[in-house]
CSV table of C-alpha atoms in Angstrom, one decimal:
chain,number,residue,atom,x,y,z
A,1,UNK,CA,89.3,116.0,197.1
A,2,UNK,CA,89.0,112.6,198.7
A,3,UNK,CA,92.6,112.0,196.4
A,4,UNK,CA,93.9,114.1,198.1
A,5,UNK,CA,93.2,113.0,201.8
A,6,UNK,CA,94.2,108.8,200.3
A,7,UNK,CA,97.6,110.1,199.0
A,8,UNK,CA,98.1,112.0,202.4
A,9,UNK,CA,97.0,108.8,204.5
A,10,UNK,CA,99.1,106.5,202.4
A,11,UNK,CA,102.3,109.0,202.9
A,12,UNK,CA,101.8,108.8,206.7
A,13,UNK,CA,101.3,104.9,206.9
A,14,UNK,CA,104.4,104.7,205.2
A,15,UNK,CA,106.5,107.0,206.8
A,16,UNK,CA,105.1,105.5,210.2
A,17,UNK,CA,106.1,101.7,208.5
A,18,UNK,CA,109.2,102.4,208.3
A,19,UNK,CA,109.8,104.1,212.0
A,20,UNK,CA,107.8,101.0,213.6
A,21,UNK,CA,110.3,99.3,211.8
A,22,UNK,CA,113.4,100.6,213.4
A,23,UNK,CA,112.2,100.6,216.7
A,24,UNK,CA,110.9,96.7,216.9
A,25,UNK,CA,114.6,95.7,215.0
A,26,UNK,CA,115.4,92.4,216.2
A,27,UNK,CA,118.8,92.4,217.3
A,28,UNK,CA,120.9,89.2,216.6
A,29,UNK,CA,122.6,87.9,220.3
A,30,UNK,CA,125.0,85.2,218.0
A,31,UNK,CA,126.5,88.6,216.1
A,32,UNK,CA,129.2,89.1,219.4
A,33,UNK,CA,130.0,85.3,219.4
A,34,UNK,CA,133.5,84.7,218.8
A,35,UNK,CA,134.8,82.0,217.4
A,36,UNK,CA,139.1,80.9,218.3
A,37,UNK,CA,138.7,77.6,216.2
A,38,UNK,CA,138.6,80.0,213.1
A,39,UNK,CA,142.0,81.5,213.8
A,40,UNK,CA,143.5,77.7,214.4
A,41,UNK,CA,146.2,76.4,212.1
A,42,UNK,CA,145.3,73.4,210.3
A,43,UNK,CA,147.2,71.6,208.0
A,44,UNK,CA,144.1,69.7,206.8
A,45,UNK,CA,143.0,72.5,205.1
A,46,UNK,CA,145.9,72.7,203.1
A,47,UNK,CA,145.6,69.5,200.1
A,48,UNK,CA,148.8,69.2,198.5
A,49,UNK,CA,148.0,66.5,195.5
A,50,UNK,CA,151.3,65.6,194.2
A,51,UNK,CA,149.9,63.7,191.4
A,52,UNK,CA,147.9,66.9,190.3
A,53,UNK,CA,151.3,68.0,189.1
A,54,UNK,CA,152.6,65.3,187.1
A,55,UNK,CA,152.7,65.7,183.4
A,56,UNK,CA,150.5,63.8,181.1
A,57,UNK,CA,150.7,64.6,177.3
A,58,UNK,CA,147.6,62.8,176.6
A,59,UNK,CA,145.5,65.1,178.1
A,60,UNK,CA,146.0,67.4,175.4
A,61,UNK,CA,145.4,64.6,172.8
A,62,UNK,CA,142.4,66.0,171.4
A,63,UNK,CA,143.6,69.4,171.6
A,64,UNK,CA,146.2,70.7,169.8
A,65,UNK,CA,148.9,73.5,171.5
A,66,UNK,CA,148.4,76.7,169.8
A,67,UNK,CA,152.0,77.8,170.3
A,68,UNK,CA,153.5,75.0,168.6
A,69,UNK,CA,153.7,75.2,164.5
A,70,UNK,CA,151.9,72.5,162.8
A,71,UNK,CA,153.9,69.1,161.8
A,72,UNK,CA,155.0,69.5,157.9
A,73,UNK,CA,155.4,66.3,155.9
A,74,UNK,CA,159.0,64.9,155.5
A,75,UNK,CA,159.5,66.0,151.9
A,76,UNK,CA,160.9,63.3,149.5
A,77,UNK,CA,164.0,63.9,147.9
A,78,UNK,CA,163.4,63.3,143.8
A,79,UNK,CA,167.4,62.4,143.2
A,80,UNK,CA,167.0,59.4,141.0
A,81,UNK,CA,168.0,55.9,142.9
A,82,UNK,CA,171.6,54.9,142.3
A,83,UNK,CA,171.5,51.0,141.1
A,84,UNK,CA,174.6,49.3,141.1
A,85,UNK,CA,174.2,46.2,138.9
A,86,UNK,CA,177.9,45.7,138.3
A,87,UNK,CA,178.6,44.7,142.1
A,88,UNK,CA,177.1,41.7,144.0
A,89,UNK,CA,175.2,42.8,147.4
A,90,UNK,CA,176.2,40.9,150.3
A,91,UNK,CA,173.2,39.2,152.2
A,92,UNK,CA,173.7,39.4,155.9
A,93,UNK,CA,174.0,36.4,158.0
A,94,UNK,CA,170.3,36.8,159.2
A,95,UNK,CA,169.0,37.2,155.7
A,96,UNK,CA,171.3,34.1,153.8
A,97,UNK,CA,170.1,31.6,156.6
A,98,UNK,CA,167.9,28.9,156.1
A,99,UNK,CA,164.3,28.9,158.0
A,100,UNK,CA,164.2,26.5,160.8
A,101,UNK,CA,160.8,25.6,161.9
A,102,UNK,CA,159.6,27.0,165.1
A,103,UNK,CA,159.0,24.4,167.8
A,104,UNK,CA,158.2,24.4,171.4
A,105,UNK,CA,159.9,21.9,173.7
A,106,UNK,CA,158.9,21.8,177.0
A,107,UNK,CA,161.6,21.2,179.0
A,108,UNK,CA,162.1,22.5,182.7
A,109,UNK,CA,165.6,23.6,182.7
A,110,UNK,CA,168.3,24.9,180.5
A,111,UNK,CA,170.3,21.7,181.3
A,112,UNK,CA,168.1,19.7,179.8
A,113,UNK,CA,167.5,22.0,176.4
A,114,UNK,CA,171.6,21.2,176.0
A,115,UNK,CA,171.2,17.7,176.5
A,116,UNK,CA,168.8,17.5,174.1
A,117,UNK,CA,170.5,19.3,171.4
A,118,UNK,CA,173.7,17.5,171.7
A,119,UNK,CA,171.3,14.6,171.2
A,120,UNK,CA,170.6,15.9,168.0
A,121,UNK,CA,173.7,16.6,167.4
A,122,UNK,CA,175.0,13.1,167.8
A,123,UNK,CA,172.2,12.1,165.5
A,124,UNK,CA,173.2,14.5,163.2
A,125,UNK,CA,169.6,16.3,162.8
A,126,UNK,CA,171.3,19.9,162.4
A,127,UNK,CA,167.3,20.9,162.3
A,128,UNK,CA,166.3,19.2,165.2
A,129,UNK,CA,169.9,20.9,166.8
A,130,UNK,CA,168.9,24.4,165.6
A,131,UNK,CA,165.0,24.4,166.4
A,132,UNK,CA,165.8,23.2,170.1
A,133,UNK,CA,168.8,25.8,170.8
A,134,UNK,CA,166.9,28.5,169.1
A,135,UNK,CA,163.5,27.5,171.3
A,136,UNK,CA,165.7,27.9,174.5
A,137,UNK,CA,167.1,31.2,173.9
A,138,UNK,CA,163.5,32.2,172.8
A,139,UNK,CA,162.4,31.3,176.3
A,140,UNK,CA,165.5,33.1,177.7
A,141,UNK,CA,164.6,35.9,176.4
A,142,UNK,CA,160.8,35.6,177.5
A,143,UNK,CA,161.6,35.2,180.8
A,144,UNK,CA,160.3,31.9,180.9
A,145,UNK,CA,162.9,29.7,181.5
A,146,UNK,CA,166.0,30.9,183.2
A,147,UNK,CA,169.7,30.0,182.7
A,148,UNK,CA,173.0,30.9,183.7
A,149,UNK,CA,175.7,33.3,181.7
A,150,UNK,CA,177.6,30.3,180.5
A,151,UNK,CA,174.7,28.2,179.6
A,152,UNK,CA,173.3,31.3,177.1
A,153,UNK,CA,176.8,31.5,176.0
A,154,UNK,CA,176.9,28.1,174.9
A,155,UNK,CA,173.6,27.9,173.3
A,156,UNK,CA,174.4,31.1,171.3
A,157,UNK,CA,177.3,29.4,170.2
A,158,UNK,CA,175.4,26.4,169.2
A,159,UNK,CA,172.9,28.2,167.3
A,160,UNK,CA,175.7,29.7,165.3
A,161,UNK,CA,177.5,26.4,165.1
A,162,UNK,CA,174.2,25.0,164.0
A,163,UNK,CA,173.8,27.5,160.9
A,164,UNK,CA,177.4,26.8,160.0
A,165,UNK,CA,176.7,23.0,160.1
A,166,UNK,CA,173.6,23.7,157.7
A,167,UNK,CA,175.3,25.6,154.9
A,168,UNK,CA,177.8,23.4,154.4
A,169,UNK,CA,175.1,20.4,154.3
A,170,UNK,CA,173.7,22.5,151.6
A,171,UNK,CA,176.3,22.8,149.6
């Protein structure tokens, strides 16, 4: 019996817990606050990153696209090589020219990279000539030392004068 009268005292202190506990609710006063700064346009809020759009294939290095096929190997053709040994092959102008040392001259102006080669030119060292002009168009085309139209013009042509002057010393 006494079971019975427990279960029957626990049944009441819990139905009683749970009416107490509605009628001491605690009521929250900031609930009815209302806030106008939530309803505020601003264009903070709104991050446009304009480099989050810009396309960068190495990102997707390591990763391969699933959509594209994969890359085949060229195949190589097995036609037999035609060799001509009846006709003569011509050697370009690049490839039939004598090597001229590299140098570096350091001169300060174009002007003075002409004087020197006529120099050499007077003195009839076509290698001097050559290694001189072809150090100064070097440096034009480094950006190093800089020089008027006519002035590359004329070196160019002195280069090639300078190669024409060398062949027929060789021969």
């Amino acid at each position: 019996m006494p079971r019975k009268i427990v279960a029957q005292i626990v049944v009441i202190l819990c139905l009683h817990a749970a009416a107490s506990a509605e009628m001491y609710k605690i009521k929250n006063p900031a609930e009815k606050i209302n806030n106008p700064a939530d309803k505020i346009y601003n264009p903070a809020t709104q991050i446009n990153n304009p480099a989050a759009n810009v396309y960068n294939p190495a990102t997707r290095m390591n990763e391969a696209n699933p959509l594209s096929p994969p890359t085949q190997p060229v195949p190589k053709s097995t036609a037999p090589e035609v060799t001509t040994a009846n006709k003569p092959t011509k050697l370009s102008k690049e490839q039939s020219r004598p090597d001229i040392p590299q140098k570096s001259y350091y001169f300060k102006t174009s002007k003075e990279y002409v004087a020197a080669a006529k120099k050499a030119f007077v003195q009839e060292d076509y290698l001097e000539f050559l290694s001189i002009t072809e150090d100064a168009l070097r440096r034009i085309q480094a950006g190093t030392l800089k020089a008027s139209k006519k002035t590359k013009q004329q070196l160019a042509k002195y280069k090639e004068f300078g190669y024409g002057l060398l062949e027929k010393n060789e021969e």
